[in-house]
PDB file of C-alpha atoms in Angstrom:
ATOM      1  CA  MET A   1      21.602  -3.013  35.563  1.00 37.00           C
ATOM      2  CA  ASN A   2      22.612  -5.938  33.507  1.00 39.00           C
ATOM      3  CA  GLY A   3      23.562  -5.982  29.854  1.00 36.00           C
ATOM      4  CA  ASN A   4      20.041  -6.460  28.819  1.00 37.00           C
ATOM      5  CA  SER A   5      18.696  -3.520  30.750  1.00 37.00           C
ATOM      6  CA  VAL A   6      17.833  -0.142  29.392  1.00 42.00           C
ATOM      7  CA  LEU A   7      16.616   3.043  30.915  1.00 40.00           C
ATOM      8  CA  LEU A   8      13.191   4.091  29.691  1.00 46.00           C
ATOM      9  CA  PHE A   9      14.446   7.757  29.817  1.00 39.00           C
ATOM     10  CA  MET A  10      17.762   8.910  28.442  1.00 38.00           C
ATOM     11  CA  LYS A  11      17.869  12.342  26.943  1.00 37.00           C
ATOM     12  CA  PRO A  12      17.151  15.954  28.108  1.00 37.00           C
ATOM     13  CA  GLY A  13      14.312  17.736  26.321  1.00 38.00           C
ATOM     14  CA  ALA A  14      14.502  20.163  23.359  1.00 38.00           C
ATOM     15  CA  GLN A  15      13.457  23.770  22.981  1.00 39.00           C
ATOM     16  CA  LYS A  16      10.009  24.598  21.398  1.00 41.00           C
ATOM     17  CA  ILE A  17       9.970  25.258  17.649  1.00 42.00           C
ATOM     18  CA  ASN A  18       8.973  28.754  16.617  1.00 46.00           C
ATOM     19  CA  SER A  19       7.662  29.707  13.154  1.00 45.00           C
ATOM     20  CA  ALA A  20      10.959  31.042  11.880  1.00 49.00           C
ATOM     21  CA  GLN A  21      12.804  27.823  12.816  1.00 48.00           C
ATOM     22  CA  ARG A  22      10.068  25.788  11.162  1.00 48.00           C
ATOM     23  CA  SER A  23      10.399  27.840   7.903  1.00 51.00           C
ATOM     24  CA  VAL A  24      14.168  27.318   7.925  1.00 50.00           C
ATOM     25  CA  ARG A  25      13.736  23.518   8.458  1.00 52.00           C
ATOM     26  CA  ILE A  26      11.240  23.239   5.636  1.00 52.00           C
ATOM     27  CA  GLY A  27      13.350  25.481   3.321  1.00 57.00           C
ATOM     28  CA  ARG A  28      16.404  23.289   3.958  1.00 51.00           C
ATOM     29  CA  ARG A  29      14.248  20.085   3.215  1.00 53.00           C
ATOM     30  CA  LEU A  30      13.317  21.466  -0.263  1.00 52.00           C
ATOM     31  CA  ALA A  31      16.817  22.559  -1.001  1.00 52.00           C
ATOM     32  CA  VAL A  32      18.169  18.990  -0.230  1.00 48.00           C
ATOM     33  CA  ALA A  33      15.282  17.360  -2.169  1.00 44.00           C
ATOM     34  CA  LEU A  34      15.991  19.482  -5.302  1.00 45.00           C
ATOM     35  CA  SER A  35      19.671  18.996  -5.168  1.00 44.00           C
ATOM     36  CA  GLY A  36      21.198  16.521  -7.616  1.00 36.00           C
ATOM     37  CA  ALA A  37      24.473  16.443  -5.763  1.00 32.00           C
ATOM     38  CA  VAL A  38      23.458  13.700  -3.140  1.00 33.00           C
ATOM     39  CA  VAL A  39      25.058  10.397  -3.912  1.00 29.00           C
ATOM     40  CA  LEU A  40      23.304   7.171  -2.782  1.00 27.00           C
ATOM     41  CA  ILE A  41      25.303   4.732  -0.764  1.00 24.00           C
ATOM     42  CA  ALA A  42      24.620   1.074  -1.392  1.00 27.00           C
ATOM     43  CA  GLY A  43      24.868  -1.696   1.187  1.00 28.00           C
ATOM     44  CA  CYS A  44      22.949  -0.336   4.224  1.00 29.00           C
ATOM     45  CA  THR A  45      22.873  -2.368   7.395  1.00 29.00           C
ATOM     46  CA  SER A  46      20.595  -5.359   7.047  1.00 31.00           C
ATOM     47  CA  THR A  47      17.317  -4.937   9.205  1.00 33.00           C
ATOM     48  CA  ALA A  48      17.120  -8.595   9.808  1.00 32.00           C
ATOM     49  CA  SER A  49      20.372  -8.641  11.907  1.00 32.00           C
ATOM     50  CA  VAL A  50      18.908  -6.141  14.379  1.00 34.00           C
ATOM     51  CA  TYR A  51      15.165  -6.970  14.095  1.00 36.00           C
ATOM     52  CA  PRO A  52      15.003 -10.715  13.273  1.00 36.00           C
ATOM     53  CA  GLN A  53      11.234 -10.786  13.533  1.00 37.00           C
ATOM     54  CA  LEU A  54      10.479  -7.908  11.257  1.00 37.00           C
ATOM     55  CA  SER A  55       9.236  -9.803   8.286  1.00 34.00           C
ATOM     56  CA  LYS A  56       6.808 -11.779  10.523  1.00 36.00           C
ATOM     57  CA  THR A  57       5.471  -9.252  12.927  1.00 38.00           C
ATOM     58  CA  ALA A  58       5.426  -5.939  11.116  1.00 39.00           C
ATOM     59  CA  ALA A  59       3.310  -7.408   8.325  1.00 36.00           C
ATOM     60  CA  ALA A  60       1.003  -9.050  10.773  1.00 36.00           C
ATOM     61  CA  THR A  61       0.203  -6.081  12.892  1.00 46.00           C
ATOM     62  CA  GLU A  62      -2.101  -3.320  11.651  1.00 50.00           C
ATOM     63  CA  ALA A  63      -1.480   0.318  12.313  1.00 53.00           C
ATOM     64  CA  GLU A  64      -3.611   3.429  11.910  1.00 54.00           C
ATOM     65  CA  ILE A  65      -2.803   7.136  12.165  1.00 56.00           C
ATOM     66  CA  SER A  66      -4.772   9.739  14.162  1.00 57.00           C
ATOM     67  CA  GLU A  67      -4.188  13.396  14.026  1.00 56.00           C
ATOM     68  CA  GLY A  68      -5.495  16.288  16.235  1.00 59.00           C
ATOM     69  CA  ASP A  69      -3.590  17.975  19.094  1.00 68.00           C
ATOM     70  CA  GLN A  70      -1.372  14.883  19.718  1.00 78.00           C
ATOM     71  CA  PRO A  71      -0.992  13.032  16.349  1.00 88.00           C
ATOM     72  CA  SER A  72       0.159   9.464  16.657  1.00 92.00           C
ATOM     73  CA  VAL A  73       0.226   6.120  14.944  1.00 95.00           C
ATOM     74  CA  THR A  74      -1.534   3.335  16.882  1.00 94.00           C
ATOM     75  CA  VAL A  75      -0.313  -0.235  16.333  1.00 94.00           C
ATOM     76  CA  GLY A  76      -2.068  -3.313  17.610  1.00 93.00           C
ATOM     77  CA  PRO A  77      -5.682  -4.338  18.281  1.00 93.00           C
ATOM     78  CA  SER A  78      -8.073  -1.646  19.618  1.00 91.00           C
ATOM     79  CA  ALA A  79      -9.364  -4.097  22.129  1.00 94.00           C
ATOM     80  CA  ALA A  80      -5.979  -4.687  23.788  1.00 96.00           C
ATOM     81  CA  LYS A  81      -6.259  -4.138  27.542  1.00 96.00           C
ATOM     82  CA  SER A  82      -2.860  -2.481  27.880  1.00 98.00           C
ATOM     83  CA  GLN A  83      -1.454   0.495  25.951  1.00 97.00           C
ATOM     84  CA  LEU A  84       2.113   1.532  25.459  1.00 97.00           C
ATOM     85  CA  THR A  85       2.597   5.265  24.545  1.00 97.00           C
ATOM     86  CA  ILE A  86       5.995   6.058  23.168  1.00 97.00           C
ATOM     87  CA  TRP A  87       7.251   9.592  22.298  1.00 97.00           C
ATOM     88  CA  GLU A  88      10.323   9.016  20.004  1.00 98.00           C
ATOM     89  CA  ASP A  89      12.733  10.589  17.695  1.00 98.00           C
ATOM     90  CA  PHE A  90      14.310   8.509  14.862  1.00 98.00           C
ATOM     91  CA  ARG A  91      17.736  10.381  15.318  1.00 98.00           C
ATOM     92  CA  CYS A  92      17.654   9.696  19.080  1.00 98.00           C
ATOM     93  CA  SER A  93      20.325   6.981  20.042  1.00 97.00           C
ATOM     94  CA  ALA A  94      18.411   6.318  23.352  1.00 97.00           C
ATOM     95  CA  CYS A  95      15.381   5.546  21.351  1.00 97.00           C
ATOM     96  CA  ARG A  96      17.303   3.086  19.232  1.00 97.00           C
ATOM     97  CA  ARG A  97      18.559   1.364  22.344  1.00 97.00           C
ATOM     98  CA  PHE A  98      15.085   1.117  23.685  1.00 96.00           C
ATOM     99  CA  GLU A  99      13.925  -0.410  20.399  1.00 96.00           C
ATOM    100  CA  GLN A 100      16.739  -2.921  20.260  1.00 95.00           C
ATOM    101  CA  THR A 101      16.014  -3.930  23.784  1.00 96.00           C
ATOM    102  CA  PHE A 102      12.205  -4.209  23.752  1.00 96.00           C
ATOM    103  CA  HIS A 103      11.422  -4.596  20.115  1.00 95.00           C
ATOM    104  CA  SER A 104      10.723  -8.368  19.996  1.00 96.00           C
ATOM    105  CA  THR A 105       8.671  -8.434  23.211  1.00 97.00           C
ATOM    106  CA  ILE A 106       6.532  -5.399  22.091  1.00 97.00           C
ATOM    107  CA  ARG A 107       5.875  -6.801  18.606  1.00 95.00           C
ATOM    108  CA  ARG A 108       4.956 -10.319  20.054  1.00 97.00           C
ATOM    109  CA  LEU A 109       2.515  -8.762  22.590  1.00 97.00           C
ATOM    110  CA  GLN A 110       1.005  -6.547  19.775  1.00 95.00           C
ATOM    111  CA  ASP A 111       0.519  -9.632  17.538  1.00 94.00           C
ATOM    112  CA  SER A 112      -1.012 -11.739  20.361  1.00 95.00           C
ATOM    113  CA  GLY A 113      -3.569  -9.077  21.112  1.00 96.00           C
ATOM    114  CA  GLN A 114      -2.111  -8.313  24.565  1.00 97.00           C
ATOM    115  CA  LEU A 115      -0.875  -4.687  23.702  1.00 97.00           C
ATOM    116  CA  LYS A 116      -1.468  -1.802  21.536  1.00 96.00           C
ATOM    117  CA  SER A 117       1.257   0.842  21.005  1.00 96.00           C
ATOM    118  CA  GLU A 118       0.831   4.572  20.257  1.00 96.00           C
ATOM    119  CA  TYR A 119       3.676   6.129  18.658  1.00 97.00           C
ATOM    120  CA  HIS A 120       4.288   9.936  18.759  1.00 97.00           C
ATOM    121  CA  LEU A 121       7.079  11.257  16.484  1.00 97.00           C
ATOM    122  CA  VAL A 122       9.135  14.212  17.673  1.00 97.00           C
ATOM    123  CA  THR A 123      12.179  16.188  16.521  1.00 98.00           C
ATOM    124  CA  SER A 124      14.206  16.752  19.592  1.00 96.00           C
ATOM    125  CA  ILE A 125      17.627  16.014  18.086  1.00 97.00           C
ATOM    126  CA  ASP A 126      16.990  18.457  15.143  1.00 97.00           C
ATOM    127  CA  ASP A 127      16.562  21.149  17.873  1.00 95.00           C
ATOM    128  CA  LYS A 128      19.499  19.892  19.849  1.00 95.00           C
ATOM    129  CA  VAL A 129      22.247  19.456  17.315  1.00 96.00           C
ATOM    130  CA  GLY A 130      20.793  20.987  14.197  1.00 96.00           C
ATOM    131  CA  GLY A 131      19.526  19.691  10.815  1.00 97.00           C
ATOM    132  CA  ILE A 132      16.095  18.263   9.737  1.00 97.00           C
ATOM    133  CA  GLY A 133      16.806  14.551   9.826  1.00 98.00           C
ATOM    134  CA  SER A 134      14.295  13.840  12.699  1.00 98.00           C
ATOM    135  CA  LEU A 135      11.606  15.692  10.758  1.00 98.00           C
ATOM    136  CA  ALA A 136      12.400  14.031   7.406  1.00 98.00           C
ATOM    137  CA  ALA A 137      12.478  10.589   9.078  1.00 98.00           C
ATOM    138  CA  ALA A 138       9.213  11.064  10.791  1.00 98.00           C
ATOM    139  CA  ASN A 139       7.570  12.345   7.680  1.00 98.00           C
ATOM    140  CA  ALA A 140       8.887   9.301   5.713  1.00 98.00           C
ATOM    141  CA  ALA A 141       7.550   7.025   8.398  1.00 98.00           C
ATOM    142  CA  LEU A 142       4.126   8.528   7.963  1.00 97.00           C
ATOM    143  CA  CYS A 143       4.499   8.272   4.211  1.00 97.00           C
ATOM    144  CA  ALA A 144       5.121   4.559   4.769  1.00 97.00           C
ATOM    145  CA  GLN A 145       1.987   4.451   6.929  1.00 96.00           C
ATOM    146  CA  ASP A 146      -0.027   5.817   3.942  1.00 96.00           C
ATOM    147  CA  ALA A 147       1.015   2.584   2.286  1.00 96.00           C
ATOM    148  CA  GLY A 148       0.198   0.512   5.354  1.00 95.00           C
ATOM    149  CA  LYS A 149       3.856  -0.158   6.130  1.00 96.00           C
ATOM    150  CA  PHE A 150       4.653   2.014   9.137  1.00 96.00           C
ATOM    151  CA  LEU A 151       6.070  -0.635  11.396  1.00 94.00           C
ATOM    152  CA  GLU A 152       8.320  -2.155   8.825  1.00 95.00           C
ATOM    153  CA  TYR A 153       9.751   1.337   7.841  1.00 98.00           C
ATOM    154  CA  HIS A 154       9.943   2.351  11.558  1.00 97.00           C
ATOM    155  CA  ASP A 155      12.213  -0.659  12.179  1.00 96.00           C
ATOM    156  CA  VAL A 156      14.292  -0.061   9.147  1.00 98.00           C
ATOM    157  CA  LEU A 157      14.971   3.541  10.229  1.00 98.00           C
ATOM    158  CA  TYR A 158      16.166   2.405  13.663  1.00 98.00           C
ATOM    159  CA  ALA A 159      18.279  -0.262  12.100  1.00 97.00           C
ATOM    160  CA  ASN A 160      20.000   2.155   9.878  1.00 98.00           C
ATOM    161  CA  GLN A 161      20.136   5.099  12.256  1.00 98.00           C
ATOM    162  CA  PRO A 162      23.220   7.306  11.918  1.00 97.00           C
ATOM    163  CA  ASP A 163      25.111   8.983  14.774  1.00 97.00           C
ATOM    164  CA  GLU A 164      23.019  11.832  16.342  1.00 97.00           C
ATOM    165  CA  ALA A 165      25.416  14.352  14.951  1.00 96.00           C
ATOM    166  CA  ASP A 166      25.085  12.977  11.379  1.00 97.00           C
ATOM    167  CA  ASP A 167      22.018  14.431   9.674  1.00 98.00           C
ATOM    168  CA  ARG A 168      21.869  11.633   7.169  1.00 98.00           C
ATOM    169  CA  PHE A 169      18.178  11.258   7.466  1.00 98.00           C
ATOM    170  CA  ALA A 170      17.791  14.729   5.954  1.00 98.00           C
ATOM    171  CA  ASP A 171      18.501  13.208   2.604  1.00 98.00           C
ATOM    172  CA  PRO A 172      15.236  12.155   0.962  1.00 97.00           C
ATOM    173  CA  GLN A 173      17.034   9.948  -1.456  1.00 97.00           C
ATOM    174  CA  PHE A 174      18.596   7.947   1.394  1.00 98.00           C
ATOM    175  CA  LEU A 175      15.144   7.594   2.962  1.00 98.00           C
ATOM    176  CA  VAL A 176      13.756   6.274  -0.229  1.00 98.00           C
ATOM    177  CA  GLN A 177      16.661   3.875  -0.532  1.00 98.00           C
ATOM    178  CA  LEU A 178      15.931   2.446   2.875  1.00 98.00           C
ATOM    179  CA  ALA A 179      12.317   1.957   1.774  1.00 98.00           C
ATOM    180  CA  GLY A 180      13.686  -0.328  -0.884  1.00 97.00           C
ATOM    181  CA  GLN A 181      14.260  -2.958   1.849  1.00 96.00           C
ATOM    182  CA  MET A 182      10.404  -3.511   1.789  1.00 95.00           C
ATOM    183  CA  ASN A 183       8.356  -4.921  -0.918  1.00 95.00           C
ATOM    184  CA  GLY A 184       6.156  -2.502  -2.649  1.00 96.00           C
ATOM    185  CA  LEU A 185       6.948   0.601  -0.590  1.00 97.00           C
ATOM    186  CA  VAL A 186       8.903   2.595  -3.276  1.00 97.00           C
ATOM    187  CA  THR A 187       6.135   4.060  -5.426  1.00 97.00           C
ATOM    188  CA  GLU A 188       5.711   7.465  -7.015  1.00 97.00           C
ATOM    189  CA  SER A 189       3.368   8.544  -4.363  1.00 97.00           C
ATOM    190  CA  PHE A 190       5.802   7.423  -1.490  1.00 98.00           C
ATOM    191  CA  ILE A 191       8.707   9.243  -3.202  1.00 97.00           C
ATOM    192  CA  GLU A 192       6.722  12.478  -3.662  1.00 97.00           C
ATOM    193  CA  CYS A 193       5.524  12.338  -0.073  1.00 97.00           C
ATOM    194  CA  VAL A 194       9.061  11.921   1.232  1.00 98.00           C
ATOM    195  CA  HIS A 195      10.514  14.737  -1.084  1.00 97.00           C
ATOM    196  CA  THR A 196       7.894  17.238  -0.413  1.00 97.00           C
ATOM    197  CA  GLY A 197       7.352  16.632   3.285  1.00 97.00           C
ATOM    198  CA  SER A 198       3.628  15.900   3.083  1.00 96.00           C
ATOM    199  CA  HIS A 199       3.301  15.136   6.745  1.00 96.00           C
ATOM    200  CA  ASP A 200       5.749  17.682   8.126  1.00 97.00           C
ATOM    201  CA  THR A 201       2.887  19.757   9.720  1.00 94.00           C
ATOM    202  CA  VAL A 202       1.669  16.589  11.490  1.00 95.00           C
ATOM    203  CA  VAL A 203       5.174  15.903  12.857  1.00 96.00           C
ATOM    204  CA  ASP A 204       5.545  19.588  14.018  1.00 96.00           C
ATOM    205  CA  GLN A 205       2.215  19.288  15.796  1.00 95.00           C
ATOM    206  CA  SER A 206       3.289  16.149  17.530  1.00 96.00           C
ATOM    207  CA  HIS A 207       6.548  17.800  18.616  1.00 96.00           C
ATOM    208  CA  SER A 208       4.765  20.814  19.886  1.00 95.00           C
ATOM    209  CA  SER A 209       2.499  18.650  22.005  1.00 95.00           C
ATOM    210  CA  PHE A 210       5.620  16.942  23.270  1.00 96.00           C
ATOM    211  CA  ILE A 211       7.145  20.295  24.317  1.00 95.00           C
ATOM    212  CA  GLY A 212       3.805  21.427  25.757  1.00 95.00           C
ATOM    213  CA  GLU A 213       3.619  18.414  27.992  1.00 94.00           C
ATOM    214  CA  GLN A 214       7.062  19.351  29.276  1.00 94.00           C
ATOM    215  CA  TYR A 215       8.323  15.760  29.007  1.00 93.00           C
ATOM    216  CA  ARG A 216      12.086  15.569  29.813  1.00 88.00           C
ATOM    217  CA  GLY A 217      13.363  13.862  26.725  1.00 93.00           C
ATOM    218  CA  THR A 218      13.172  10.790  24.376  1.00 96.00           C
ATOM    219  CA  PRO A 219      12.066   8.185  24.661  1.00 96.00           C
ATOM    220  CA  THR A 220       9.266   8.989  26.964  1.00 96.00           C
ATOM    221  CA  VAL A 221       7.283   5.912  27.629  1.00 96.00           C
ATOM    222  CA  PHE A 222       3.866   5.455  29.231  1.00 96.00           C
ATOM    223  CA  LEU A 223       2.213   2.172  30.061  1.00 97.00           C
ATOM    224  CA  ASN A 224      -1.565   2.452  30.700  1.00 96.00           C
ATOM    225  CA  GLY A 225      -1.181   6.149  31.520  1.00 95.00           C
ATOM    226  CA  LYS A 226       1.700   5.880  33.859  1.00 94.00           C
ATOM    227  CA  ASN A 227       4.947   7.680  32.935  1.00 94.00           C
ATOM    228  CA  LEU A 228       7.551   4.909  33.116  1.00 92.00           C
ATOM    229  CA  SER A 229      10.305   7.491  32.432  1.00 84.00           C
ATOM    230  CA  ASP A 230       9.755   8.980  35.802  1.00 84.00           C
ATOM    231  CA  ASP A 231       9.366   5.704  37.687  1.00 88.00           C
ATOM    232  CA  PRO A 232      12.530   4.535  39.405  1.00 89.00           C
ATOM    233  CA  ASN A 233      10.947   1.045  39.587  1.00 89.00           C
ATOM    234  CA  ALA A 234      10.026   0.942  35.881  1.00 91.00           C
ATOM    235  CA  PRO A 235      10.760  -2.319  34.070  1.00 92.00           C
ATOM    236  CA  SER A 236      14.190  -2.336  32.595  1.00 91.00           C
ATOM    237  CA  THR A 237      14.308  -5.670  30.839  1.00 95.00           C
ATOM    238  CA  PRO A 238      11.961  -7.233  28.236  1.00 96.00           C
ATOM    239  CA  GLN A 239      10.876  -9.962  30.777  1.00 97.00           C
ATOM    240  CA  GLN A 240       9.922  -7.418  33.424  1.00 96.00           C
ATOM    241  CA  LEU A 241       8.002  -5.293  30.807  1.00 96.00           C
ATOM    242  CA  GLU A 242       6.054  -8.351  29.642  1.00 97.00           C
ATOM    243  CA  GLN A 243       5.302  -9.272  33.316  1.00 97.00           C
ATOM    244  CA  VAL A 244       3.922  -5.772  34.131  1.00 96.00           C
ATOM    245  CA  ILE A 245       1.870  -5.854  31.104  1.00 97.00           C
ATOM    246  CA  MET A 246       0.381  -9.339  31.663  1.00 97.00           C
ATOM    247  CA  ASP A 247      -0.233  -8.500  35.342  1.00 96.00           C
ATOM    248  CA  ALA A 248      -2.114  -5.390  34.291  1.00 95.00           C
ATOM    249  CA  ASN A 249      -4.105  -7.384  31.785  1.00 96.00           C
ATOM    250  CA  ASN A 250      -5.091  -9.772  34.389  1.00 95.00           C
ATOM    251  CA  GLY A 251      -6.086  -7.172  36.819  1.00 91.00           C
ATOM    252  CA  LYS A 252      -3.198  -7.403  39.198  1.00 81.00           C
TER     253      LYS A 252
END
């Protein structure tokens, strides 16, 4: 594989969350949110250096959230012939590498009407190494979607992802600070949503579905219903992914 290649599957899976573990995670979130001891750190990594097309594509592409057994955020036109389904964790370093590699291609195909993408947010790293950063970041992304800014905030989270062992995303003030990189996202309703975990149950349902499907890890990526993570011939470069999508759209 060359320097522009990335595996579509990187990490082993996580254990299923039980009710006791969920209560501990939610309790820890509230403790962090109510603490006044957290100090904000200025000068976060610029999103533009990692995602140069953010300001253009994220604003141009609509997103909508669906709940139910497998909650997700769908981005792109409903009439698109191809669908990319991504199970991801904002603390997952392999997910960040996937985003860095395929980001521009996916956004361009979304904006041109060739592709819609369905994002399922999971919390595998929380289970694997401890903490609640995956949960808190996923909740914050859904809070951003409440304001119509899911894609923008999604990209900012990956651009500022800490090491997997660092539970920095557990800090709600840090998540709000990152939101300051976008115009109009930091509002009273967004701040309250982030601090109280308004969408935690949605994220937990998504993660439970992920475990129930017995997927092996994150990112798990499907294209038009085919699990690319299990396909040894899956596209490993942006050019290959685009060609597969265009071939599918043209009936090849």
